């Protein structure tokens, strides 16, 4: 039989509120004897709380709303994994919404989630929020929210930032240290990833090493395999190119395909560096040199900040900066003075 809190209360000879408070670790005022009696019944019958029922008593549904621009994107799947690794052991579940990069969809989901008793919201957004949904608007009165937005929406705390500029600068400098001067870049068209920081890192690394920036060596595409493939096809028309810095690892996969199709080899003819440090970059042939960013950790800390905001609303949510690291593998050739 499926036990309810009321059944447990009757069996233990205590009130429903007593059972609820003991199960939510708020039962310090009850004797050990009472707590043991309740918990032994819970364990014996493998009771799992019905969070929507307990919501009536403790105002927590143990459900978190999460809105992401693209659930199929490698970065977001790792991000979600990180969020779940923090939430699941605490008994929280995610209600996941896919906005497909549309602000209209985001707002629709924010409205929906606010009516569904979620305890808080994680919003990964490529947009500046409209005034009526900004962080200081009344919309989130009793609804904690953490933004995963690359610092796009201005705020003093709860910012999760990745050192993307440093990662890109290090990658392009590594090309140059290995003798490359004609270095292309694949960057985004639109969407969540406004890769300005990666693009700035690319340009400044060239400048600091005395290499003039040339717009013809930069091509835009969707930040996926297809986008990387199409942008690389255009870039490879420049026969003097010896290296390509890809906006992310998915683009690098498309780049590998385009290089192969024009009859060139990596790294003999063209050297390639990606960005993200996805697990699959280890399985590319040759193994991809890439800038690793801690996608899963970003999700983990976003979830942690949100739960802290729910449990301790008076506390200020901190900021967190994540390091990047250049993972050197086999997709780079050392050029001698050519």
PDB file of C-alpha atoms in Angstrom, residues 19-320:
ATOM      1  CA  UNK A  19       5.627  13.950  10.944  1.00  0.00           C
ATOM      2  CA  UNK A  20       6.089  16.662   8.317  1.00  0.00           C
ATOM      3  CA  UNK A  21       8.576  18.617  10.435  1.00  0.00           C
ATOM      4  CA  UNK A  22      10.606  15.517  11.306  1.00  0.00           C
ATOM      5  CA  UNK A  23      10.782  14.515   7.607  1.00  0.00           C
ATOM      6  CA  UNK A  24      11.932  18.018   6.680  1.00  0.00           C
ATOM      7  CA  UNK A  25      14.666  18.090   9.349  1.00  0.00           C
ATOM      8  CA  UNK A  26      12.809  20.785  11.255  1.00  0.00           C
ATOM      9  CA  UNK A  27      11.943  18.448  14.130  1.00  0.00           C
ATOM     10  CA  UNK A  28      14.638  19.422  16.636  1.00  0.00           C
ATOM     11  CA  UNK A  29      12.035  20.226  19.283  1.00  0.00           C
ATOM     12  CA  UNK A  30      10.710  16.662  19.314  1.00  0.00           C
ATOM     13  CA  UNK A  31      12.197  13.953  21.526  1.00  0.00           C
ATOM     14  CA  UNK A  32      14.524  11.314  20.089  1.00  0.00           C
ATOM     15  CA  UNK A  33      11.911   8.722  20.947  1.00  0.00           C
ATOM     16  CA  UNK A  34       9.256  10.461  18.790  1.00  0.00           C
ATOM     17  CA  UNK A  35      11.663  10.979  15.903  1.00  0.00           C
ATOM     18  CA  UNK A  36      12.851   7.354  15.971  1.00  0.00           C
ATOM     19  CA  UNK A  37       9.262   6.110  16.058  1.00  0.00           C
ATOM     20  CA  UNK A  38       8.320   8.191  12.973  1.00  0.00           C
ATOM     21  CA  UNK A  39      11.514   7.356  11.039  1.00  0.00           C
ATOM     22  CA  UNK A  40      11.280   3.626  11.748  1.00  0.00           C
ATOM     23  CA  UNK A  41       7.745   3.576  10.248  1.00  0.00           C
ATOM     24  CA  UNK A  42       9.027   5.591   7.256  1.00  0.00           C
ATOM     25  CA  UNK A  43      11.884   3.117   6.699  1.00  0.00           C
ATOM     26  CA  UNK A  44       9.781   0.011   7.277  1.00  0.00           C
ATOM     27  CA  UNK A  45       7.217   1.044   4.655  1.00  0.00           C
ATOM     28  CA  UNK A  46       9.754   2.697   2.266  1.00  0.00           C
ATOM     29  CA  UNK A  47       7.736   5.909   2.414  1.00  0.00           C
ATOM     30  CA  UNK A  48       8.584   8.510  -0.235  1.00  0.00           C
ATOM     31  CA  UNK A  49       7.112  11.966   0.411  1.00  0.00           C
ATOM     32  CA  UNK A  50       4.558  13.333  -2.022  1.00  0.00           C
ATOM     33  CA  UNK A  51       6.105  16.741  -2.557  1.00  0.00           C
ATOM     34  CA  UNK A  52       2.929  18.326  -3.853  1.00  0.00           C
ATOM     35  CA  UNK A  53       1.051  17.230  -0.736  1.00  0.00           C
ATOM     36  CA  UNK A  54       3.830  18.360   1.585  1.00  0.00           C
ATOM     37  CA  UNK A  55       3.866  21.647  -0.330  1.00  0.00           C
ATOM     38  CA  UNK A  56       0.649  22.562   1.478  1.00  0.00           C
ATOM     39  CA  UNK A  57       2.420  22.247   4.824  1.00  0.00           C
ATOM     40  CA  UNK A  58       5.960  23.524   4.216  1.00  0.00           C
ATOM     41  CA  UNK A  59       5.474  25.633   1.070  1.00  0.00           C
ATOM     42  CA  UNK A  60       8.198  23.690  -0.794  1.00  0.00           C
ATOM     43  CA  UNK A  61       7.422  21.550  -3.848  1.00  0.00           C
ATOM     44  CA  UNK A  62      11.045  20.355  -4.159  1.00  0.00           C
ATOM     45  CA  UNK A  63      10.788  21.217  -7.870  1.00  0.00           C
ATOM     46  CA  UNK A  64      13.117  23.589  -9.725  1.00  0.00           C
ATOM     47  CA  UNK A  65      12.209  25.141 -13.080  1.00  0.00           C
ATOM     48  CA  UNK A  66      15.033  25.282 -15.610  1.00  0.00           C
ATOM     49  CA  UNK A  67      14.912  27.067 -18.974  1.00  0.00           C
ATOM     50  CA  UNK A  68      17.679  26.484 -21.532  1.00  0.00           C
ATOM     51  CA  UNK A  69      18.017  27.709 -25.140  1.00  0.00           C
ATOM     52  CA  UNK A  70      18.755  24.279 -26.657  1.00  0.00           C
ATOM     53  CA  UNK A  71      18.531  20.926 -24.859  1.00  0.00           C
ATOM     54  CA  UNK A  72      20.372  19.149 -27.694  1.00  0.00           C
ATOM     55  CA  UNK A  73      23.446  21.383 -27.389  1.00  0.00           C
ATOM     56  CA  UNK A  74      26.454  19.578 -25.823  1.00  0.00           C
ATOM     57  CA  UNK A  75      27.212  22.490 -23.468  1.00  0.00           C
ATOM     58  CA  UNK A  76      23.687  22.572 -22.062  1.00  0.00           C
ATOM     59  CA  UNK A  77      23.459  18.800 -21.638  1.00  0.00           C
ATOM     60  CA  UNK A  78      26.612  18.981 -19.449  1.00  0.00           C
ATOM     61  CA  UNK A  79      25.169  22.013 -17.644  1.00  0.00           C
ATOM     62  CA  UNK A  80      21.936  20.118 -16.860  1.00  0.00           C
ATOM     63  CA  UNK A  81      24.015  17.151 -15.654  1.00  0.00           C
ATOM     64  CA  UNK A  82      25.812  19.481 -13.221  1.00  0.00           C
ATOM     65  CA  UNK A  83      22.520  20.931 -11.979  1.00  0.00           C
ATOM     66  CA  UNK A  84      21.105  17.447 -11.342  1.00  0.00           C
ATOM     67  CA  UNK A  85      24.265  16.293  -9.543  1.00  0.00           C
ATOM     68  CA  UNK A  86      23.597  18.977  -6.928  1.00  0.00           C
ATOM     69  CA  UNK A  87      19.786  18.822  -6.805  1.00  0.00           C
ATOM     70  CA  UNK A  88      19.019  15.100  -6.906  1.00  0.00           C
ATOM     71  CA  UNK A  89      20.691  14.081  -3.613  1.00  0.00           C
ATOM     72  CA  UNK A  90      18.650  16.840  -1.930  1.00  0.00           C
ATOM     73  CA  UNK A  91      15.398  15.366  -3.248  1.00  0.00           C
ATOM     74  CA  UNK A  92      14.761  18.116  -5.830  1.00  0.00           C
ATOM     75  CA  UNK A  93      13.713  17.447  -9.420  1.00  0.00           C
ATOM     76  CA  UNK A  94      13.952  19.672 -12.493  1.00  0.00           C
ATOM     77  CA  UNK A  95      11.077  20.798 -14.673  1.00  0.00           C
ATOM     78  CA  UNK A  96      13.013  21.409 -17.904  1.00  0.00           C
ATOM     79  CA  UNK A  97      11.897  23.875 -20.599  1.00  0.00           C
ATOM     80  CA  UNK A  98      13.523  24.347 -24.014  1.00  0.00           C
ATOM     81  CA  UNK A  99      13.220  27.980 -25.198  1.00  0.00           C
ATOM     82  CA  UNK A 100      14.871  27.410 -28.631  1.00  0.00           C
ATOM     83  CA  UNK A 101      16.742  30.731 -28.198  1.00  0.00           C
ATOM     84  CA  UNK A 102      13.431  32.665 -28.284  1.00  0.00           C
ATOM     85  CA  UNK A 103      12.772  35.372 -25.695  1.00  0.00           C
ATOM     86  CA  UNK A 104       9.045  34.980 -26.290  1.00  0.00           C
ATOM     87  CA  UNK A 105       9.310  31.317 -25.251  1.00  0.00           C
ATOM     88  CA  UNK A 106      11.408  32.216 -22.214  1.00  0.00           C
ATOM     89  CA  UNK A 107       8.751  34.625 -20.961  1.00  0.00           C
ATOM     90  CA  UNK A 108       5.994  32.108 -21.607  1.00  0.00           C
ATOM     91  CA  UNK A 109       7.929  29.526 -19.546  1.00  0.00           C
ATOM     92  CA  UNK A 110       8.683  32.016 -16.754  1.00  0.00           C
ATOM     93  CA  UNK A 111       4.957  32.708 -16.486  1.00  0.00           C
ATOM     94  CA  UNK A 112       4.084  29.000 -16.606  1.00  0.00           C
ATOM     95  CA  UNK A 113       6.666  28.030 -13.986  1.00  0.00           C
ATOM     96  CA  UNK A 114       5.544  30.791 -11.635  1.00  0.00           C
ATOM     97  CA  UNK A 115       2.076  29.182 -11.584  1.00  0.00           C
ATOM     98  CA  UNK A 116       3.353  25.672 -11.001  1.00  0.00           C
ATOM     99  CA  UNK A 117       4.693  25.947  -7.467  1.00  0.00           C
ATOM    100  CA  UNK A 118       8.358  25.608  -8.396  1.00  0.00           C
ATOM    101  CA  UNK A 119      10.673  26.670  -5.553  1.00  0.00           C
ATOM    102  CA  UNK A 120      13.016  28.576  -7.853  1.00  0.00           C
ATOM    103  CA  UNK A 121      14.142  28.994 -11.473  1.00  0.00           C
ATOM    104  CA  UNK A 122      17.436  28.546 -13.324  1.00  0.00           C
ATOM    105  CA  UNK A 123      17.359  30.586 -16.536  1.00  0.00           C
ATOM    106  CA  UNK A 124      20.068  30.124 -19.156  1.00  0.00           C
ATOM    107  CA  UNK A 125      19.432  33.023 -21.512  1.00  0.00           C
ATOM    108  CA  UNK A 126      21.117  34.751 -24.473  1.00  0.00           C
ATOM    109  CA  UNK A 127      18.916  37.823 -23.874  1.00  0.00           C
ATOM    110  CA  UNK A 128      18.772  40.940 -21.764  1.00  0.00           C
ATOM    111  CA  UNK A 129      15.561  40.472 -19.768  1.00  0.00           C
ATOM    112  CA  UNK A 130      12.758  42.976 -20.441  1.00  0.00           C
ATOM    113  CA  UNK A 131      12.073  45.428 -17.580  1.00  0.00           C
ATOM    114  CA  UNK A 132       9.010  43.615 -16.253  1.00  0.00           C
ATOM    115  CA  UNK A 133      11.053  40.388 -15.889  1.00  0.00           C
ATOM    116  CA  UNK A 134      14.363  41.948 -14.815  1.00  0.00           C
ATOM    117  CA  UNK A 135      15.871  40.784 -11.531  1.00  0.00           C
ATOM    118  CA  UNK A 136      14.708  43.852  -9.616  1.00  0.00           C
ATOM    119  CA  UNK A 137      11.128  43.676 -10.948  1.00  0.00           C
ATOM    120  CA  UNK A 138       8.345  42.387  -8.714  1.00  0.00           C
ATOM    121  CA  UNK A 139       7.889  39.251 -10.829  1.00  0.00           C
ATOM    122  CA  UNK A 140      10.215  37.099  -8.707  1.00  0.00           C
ATOM    123  CA  UNK A 141       8.828  38.338  -5.364  1.00  0.00           C
ATOM    124  CA  UNK A 142       8.761  34.883  -3.748  1.00  0.00           C
ATOM    125  CA  UNK A 143      10.616  33.085  -6.498  1.00  0.00           C
ATOM    126  CA  UNK A 144      14.424  32.923  -6.322  1.00  0.00           C
ATOM    127  CA  UNK A 145      16.093  32.939  -9.753  1.00  0.00           C
ATOM    128  CA  UNK A 146      19.673  32.381 -10.886  1.00  0.00           C
ATOM    129  CA  UNK A 147      20.704  33.503 -14.380  1.00  0.00           C
ATOM    130  CA  UNK A 148      23.209  31.595 -16.475  1.00  0.00           C
ATOM    131  CA  UNK A 149      23.785  34.342 -19.028  1.00  0.00           C
ATOM    132  CA  UNK A 150      27.538  35.030 -19.288  1.00  0.00           C
ATOM    133  CA  UNK A 151      26.999  38.159 -17.166  1.00  0.00           C
ATOM    134  CA  UNK A 152      24.788  39.752 -19.827  1.00  0.00           C
ATOM    135  CA  UNK A 153      22.183  41.104 -17.380  1.00  0.00           C
ATOM    136  CA  UNK A 154      23.821  43.575 -15.018  1.00  0.00           C
ATOM    137  CA  UNK A 155      23.759  42.654 -11.331  1.00  0.00           C
ATOM    138  CA  UNK A 156      26.069  42.718  -8.337  1.00  0.00           C
ATOM    139  CA  UNK A 157      25.777  39.108  -7.236  1.00  0.00           C
ATOM    140  CA  UNK A 158      24.856  35.647  -8.486  1.00  0.00           C
ATOM    141  CA  UNK A 159      27.055  36.045 -11.574  1.00  0.00           C
ATOM    142  CA  UNK A 160      28.579  32.872 -13.029  1.00  0.00           C
ATOM    143  CA  UNK A 161      31.440  33.877 -15.311  1.00  0.00           C
ATOM    144  CA  UNK A 162      33.910  31.820 -17.333  1.00  0.00           C
ATOM    145  CA  UNK A 163      37.345  33.177 -18.230  1.00  0.00           C
ATOM    146  CA  UNK A 164      36.630  32.795 -21.945  1.00  0.00           C
ATOM    147  CA  UNK A 165      38.846  35.684 -23.028  1.00  0.00           C
ATOM    148  CA  UNK A 166      41.893  34.159 -21.310  1.00  0.00           C
ATOM    149  CA  UNK A 167      41.122  30.732 -22.783  1.00  0.00           C
ATOM    150  CA  UNK A 168      40.866  32.048 -26.352  1.00  0.00           C
ATOM    151  CA  UNK A 169      43.952  34.274 -25.928  1.00  0.00           C
ATOM    152  CA  UNK A 170      45.977  31.275 -24.713  1.00  0.00           C
ATOM    153  CA  UNK A 171      44.776  29.092 -27.631  1.00  0.00           C
ATOM    154  CA  UNK A 172      45.682  31.613 -30.347  1.00  0.00           C
ATOM    155  CA  UNK A 173      49.005  32.417 -28.631  1.00  0.00           C
ATOM    156  CA  UNK A 174      49.763  28.686 -28.693  1.00  0.00           C
ATOM    157  CA  UNK A 175      49.256  28.641 -32.479  1.00  0.00           C
ATOM    158  CA  UNK A 176      51.628  31.618 -32.801  1.00  0.00           C
ATOM    159  CA  UNK A 177      54.245  30.043 -30.481  1.00  0.00           C
ATOM    160  CA  UNK A 178      54.184  27.059 -32.834  1.00  0.00           C
ATOM    161  CA  UNK A 179      54.982  29.222 -35.862  1.00  0.00           C
ATOM    162  CA  UNK A 180      51.482  29.970 -37.211  1.00  0.00           C
ATOM    163  CA  UNK A 181      50.696  33.442 -38.570  1.00  0.00           C
ATOM    164  CA  UNK A 182      47.696  32.890 -40.873  1.00  0.00           C
ATOM    165  CA  UNK A 183      45.101  31.917 -38.276  1.00  0.00           C
ATOM    166  CA  UNK A 184      41.361  31.784 -38.996  1.00  0.00           C
ATOM    167  CA  UNK A 185      38.448  31.813 -36.558  1.00  0.00           C
ATOM    168  CA  UNK A 186      34.970  30.310 -36.685  1.00  0.00           C
ATOM    169  CA  UNK A 187      32.549  32.332 -34.595  1.00  0.00           C
ATOM    170  CA  UNK A 188      28.824  32.349 -33.866  1.00  0.00           C
ATOM    171  CA  UNK A 189      26.014  34.007 -35.764  1.00  0.00           C
ATOM    172  CA  UNK A 190      23.558  34.599 -32.899  1.00  0.00           C
ATOM    173  CA  UNK A 191      22.078  32.832 -29.911  1.00  0.00           C
ATOM    174  CA  UNK A 192      23.152  32.139 -26.355  1.00  0.00           C
ATOM    175  CA  UNK A 193      26.830  32.230 -27.089  1.00  0.00           C
ATOM    176  CA  UNK A 194      27.734  35.784 -27.899  1.00  0.00           C
ATOM    177  CA  UNK A 195      31.371  34.809 -28.233  1.00  0.00           C
ATOM    178  CA  UNK A 196      32.706  38.369 -28.003  1.00  0.00           C
ATOM    179  CA  UNK A 197      35.150  37.368 -25.288  1.00  0.00           C
ATOM    180  CA  UNK A 198      36.525  34.490 -27.385  1.00  0.00           C
ATOM    181  CA  UNK A 199      36.700  36.758 -30.442  1.00  0.00           C
ATOM    182  CA  UNK A 200      38.460  39.506 -28.444  1.00  0.00           C
ATOM    183  CA  UNK A 201      40.947  36.953 -27.133  1.00  0.00           C
ATOM    184  CA  UNK A 202      41.669  35.887 -30.735  1.00  0.00           C
ATOM    185  CA  UNK A 203      42.179  39.475 -31.977  1.00  0.00           C
ATOM    186  CA  UNK A 204      44.270  40.624 -29.025  1.00  0.00           C
ATOM    187  CA  UNK A 205      46.556  37.572 -29.167  1.00  0.00           C
ATOM    188  CA  UNK A 206      47.278  38.395 -32.835  1.00  0.00           C
ATOM    189  CA  UNK A 207      47.863  42.076 -32.038  1.00  0.00           C
ATOM    190  CA  UNK A 208      50.166  41.382 -29.068  1.00  0.00           C
ATOM    191  CA  UNK A 209      52.307  39.139 -31.276  1.00  0.00           C
ATOM    192  CA  UNK A 210      52.534  41.745 -34.046  1.00  0.00           C
ATOM    193  CA  UNK A 211      50.223  39.905 -36.484  1.00  0.00           C
ATOM    194  CA  UNK A 212      47.679  42.166 -38.233  1.00  0.00           C
ATOM    195  CA  UNK A 213      44.022  41.177 -37.824  1.00  0.00           C
ATOM    196  CA  UNK A 214      42.235  40.380 -41.090  1.00  0.00           C
ATOM    197  CA  UNK A 215      38.437  40.098 -41.240  1.00  0.00           C
ATOM    198  CA  UNK A 216      38.645  37.718 -44.193  1.00  0.00           C
ATOM    199  CA  UNK A 217      40.009  35.050 -41.840  1.00  0.00           C
ATOM    200  CA  UNK A 218      36.866  35.129 -39.669  1.00  0.00           C
ATOM    201  CA  UNK A 219      33.743  33.228 -40.710  1.00  0.00           C
ATOM    202  CA  UNK A 220      30.409  32.958 -38.915  1.00  0.00           C
ATOM    203  CA  UNK A 221      28.176  29.944 -38.528  1.00  0.00           C
ATOM    204  CA  UNK A 222      25.722  28.222 -36.199  1.00  0.00           C
ATOM    205  CA  UNK A 223      27.542  26.811 -33.183  1.00  0.00           C
ATOM    206  CA  UNK A 224      27.009  23.228 -34.191  1.00  0.00           C
ATOM    207  CA  UNK A 225      28.659  20.630 -36.439  1.00  0.00           C
ATOM    208  CA  UNK A 226      26.833  21.824 -39.562  1.00  0.00           C
ATOM    209  CA  UNK A 227      27.695  25.474 -38.839  1.00  0.00           C
ATOM    210  CA  UNK A 228      31.363  24.593 -38.349  1.00  0.00           C
ATOM    211  CA  UNK A 229      31.388  22.635 -41.594  1.00  0.00           C
ATOM    212  CA  UNK A 230      29.804  25.419 -43.675  1.00  0.00           C
ATOM    213  CA  UNK A 231      31.931  28.211 -42.197  1.00  0.00           C
ATOM    214  CA  UNK A 232      35.118  26.154 -42.663  1.00  0.00           C
ATOM    215  CA  UNK A 233      34.294  25.572 -46.349  1.00  0.00           C
ATOM    216  CA  UNK A 234      34.346  29.365 -46.837  1.00  0.00           C
ATOM    217  CA  UNK A 235      37.475  29.835 -44.736  1.00  0.00           C
ATOM    218  CA  UNK A 236      39.435  27.155 -46.601  1.00  0.00           C
ATOM    219  CA  UNK A 237      39.223  29.203 -49.802  1.00  0.00           C
ATOM    220  CA  UNK A 238      42.185  31.111 -48.326  1.00  0.00           C
ATOM    221  CA  UNK A 239      44.960  28.739 -49.333  1.00  0.00           C
ATOM    222  CA  UNK A 240      47.568  30.418 -47.109  1.00  0.00           C
ATOM    223  CA  UNK A 241      45.665  29.560 -43.910  1.00  0.00           C
ATOM    224  CA  UNK A 242      47.591  27.193 -41.593  1.00  0.00           C
ATOM    225  CA  UNK A 243      45.419  27.190 -38.449  1.00  0.00           C
ATOM    226  CA  UNK A 244      41.765  27.522 -37.399  1.00  0.00           C
ATOM    227  CA  UNK A 245      40.457  28.456 -33.940  1.00  0.00           C
ATOM    228  CA  UNK A 246      36.895  27.111 -33.620  1.00  0.00           C
ATOM    229  CA  UNK A 247      34.247  28.832 -31.466  1.00  0.00           C
ATOM    230  CA  UNK A 248      33.398  25.480 -29.856  1.00  0.00           C
ATOM    231  CA  UNK A 249      34.150  21.758 -30.153  1.00  0.00           C
ATOM    232  CA  UNK A 250      30.986  21.019 -32.156  1.00  0.00           C
ATOM    233  CA  UNK A 251      32.156  23.485 -34.823  1.00  0.00           C
ATOM    234  CA  UNK A 252      35.565  21.787 -34.754  1.00  0.00           C
ATOM    235  CA  UNK A 253      33.937  18.472 -35.749  1.00  0.00           C
ATOM    236  CA  UNK A 254      32.428  20.185 -38.813  1.00  0.00           C
ATOM    237  CA  UNK A 255      35.786  21.834 -39.474  1.00  0.00           C
ATOM    238  CA  UNK A 256      37.515  18.407 -39.523  1.00  0.00           C
ATOM    239  CA  UNK A 257      35.006  17.214 -42.142  1.00  0.00           C
ATOM    240  CA  UNK A 258      35.499  20.303 -44.363  1.00  0.00           C
ATOM    241  CA  UNK A 259      39.304  19.970 -44.201  1.00  0.00           C
ATOM    242  CA  UNK A 260      39.067  16.303 -45.177  1.00  0.00           C
ATOM    243  CA  UNK A 261      36.795  17.134 -48.129  1.00  0.00           C
ATOM    244  CA  UNK A 262      39.288  19.582 -49.647  1.00  0.00           C
ATOM    245  CA  UNK A 263      41.915  16.844 -49.482  1.00  0.00           C
ATOM    246  CA  UNK A 264      43.931  18.350 -46.628  1.00  0.00           C
ATOM    247  CA  UNK A 265      45.126  16.702 -43.437  1.00  0.00           C
ATOM    248  CA  UNK A 266      45.125  17.725 -39.772  1.00  0.00           C
ATOM    249  CA  UNK A 267      47.629  18.717 -38.471  1.00  0.00           C
ATOM    250  CA  UNK A 268      50.000  18.328 -41.474  1.00  0.00           C
ATOM    251  CA  UNK A 269      48.221  20.981 -43.567  1.00  0.00           C
ATOM    252  CA  UNK A 270      45.922  22.738 -41.080  1.00  0.00           C
ATOM    253  CA  UNK A 271      46.100  22.912 -37.274  1.00  0.00           C
ATOM    254  CA  UNK A 272      42.833  23.141 -35.297  1.00  0.00           C
ATOM    255  CA  UNK A 273      41.856  24.177 -31.748  1.00  0.00           C
ATOM    256  CA  UNK A 274      38.327  23.914 -30.297  1.00  0.00           C
ATOM    257  CA  UNK A 275      36.652  25.349 -27.199  1.00  0.00           C
ATOM    258  CA  UNK A 276      34.593  23.590 -24.463  1.00  0.00           C
ATOM    259  CA  UNK A 277      36.645  20.483 -23.678  1.00  0.00           C
ATOM    260  CA  UNK A 278      33.821  18.078 -24.500  1.00  0.00           C
ATOM    261  CA  UNK A 279      34.520  14.418 -23.779  1.00  0.00           C
ATOM    262  CA  UNK A 280      34.040  13.530 -27.450  1.00  0.00           C
ATOM    263  CA  UNK A 281      36.971  15.790 -28.458  1.00  0.00           C
ATOM    264  CA  UNK A 282      39.249  13.008 -27.146  1.00  0.00           C
ATOM    265  CA  UNK A 283      37.786  10.606 -29.710  1.00  0.00           C
ATOM    266  CA  UNK A 284      38.303  12.779 -32.782  1.00  0.00           C
ATOM    267  CA  UNK A 285      41.109  11.757 -35.145  1.00  0.00           C
ATOM    268  CA  UNK A 286      43.555  13.301 -34.526  1.00  0.00           C
ATOM    269  CA  UNK A 287      42.575  14.100 -30.921  1.00  0.00           C
ATOM    270  CA  UNK A 288      41.467  17.725 -30.705  1.00  0.00           C
ATOM    271  CA  UNK A 289      43.435  20.384 -28.846  1.00  0.00           C
ATOM    272  CA  UNK A 290      40.762  22.412 -27.027  1.00  0.00           C
ATOM    273  CA  UNK A 291      40.103  25.010 -24.347  1.00  0.00           C
ATOM    274  CA  UNK A 292      38.282  23.249 -21.525  1.00  0.00           C
ATOM    275  CA  UNK A 293      35.576  25.082 -19.633  1.00  0.00           C
ATOM    276  CA  UNK A 294      33.892  23.397 -16.650  1.00  0.00           C
ATOM    277  CA  UNK A 295      30.346  23.121 -18.103  1.00  0.00           C
ATOM    278  CA  UNK A 296      29.173  20.660 -15.457  1.00  0.00           C
ATOM    279  CA  UNK A 297      30.585  22.765 -12.588  1.00  0.00           C
ATOM    280  CA  UNK A 298      28.733  25.830 -13.874  1.00  0.00           C
ATOM    281  CA  UNK A 299      25.456  23.878 -13.545  1.00  0.00           C
ATOM    282  CA  UNK A 300      26.464  22.538 -10.121  1.00  0.00           C
ATOM    283  CA  UNK A 301      27.151  26.020  -8.722  1.00  0.00           C
ATOM    284  CA  UNK A 302      24.058  27.538 -10.344  1.00  0.00           C
ATOM    285  CA  UNK A 303      21.956  24.890  -8.562  1.00  0.00           C
ATOM    286  CA  UNK A 304      23.825  25.398  -5.300  1.00  0.00           C
ATOM    287  CA  UNK A 305      23.306  29.166  -5.421  1.00  0.00           C
ATOM    288  CA  UNK A 306      19.604  28.657  -6.154  1.00  0.00           C
ATOM    289  CA  UNK A 307      19.031  26.218  -3.272  1.00  0.00           C
ATOM    290  CA  UNK A 308      20.893  28.579  -0.914  1.00  0.00           C
ATOM    291  CA  UNK A 309      18.645  31.430  -2.109  1.00  0.00           C
ATOM    292  CA  UNK A 310      15.574  29.254  -1.399  1.00  0.00           C
ATOM    293  CA  UNK A 311      16.756  28.043   2.033  1.00  0.00           C
ATOM    294  CA  UNK A 312      18.392  31.298   3.199  1.00  0.00           C
ATOM    295  CA  UNK A 313      16.597  34.148   1.398  1.00  0.00           C
ATOM    296  CA  UNK A 314      18.279  36.788   3.573  1.00  0.00           C
ATOM    297  CA  UNK A 315      21.777  35.764   2.451  1.00  0.00           C
ATOM    298  CA  UNK A 316      23.435  37.441  -0.520  1.00  0.00           C
ATOM    299  CA  UNK A 317      24.189  35.050  -3.396  1.00  0.00           C
ATOM    300  CA  UNK A 318      27.925  35.170  -4.248  1.00  0.00           C
ATOM    301  CA  UNK A 319      29.606  35.467  -7.653  1.00  0.00           C
ATOM    302  CA  UNK A 320      31.702  32.662  -9.114  1.00  0.00           C
TER     303      UNK A 320
END
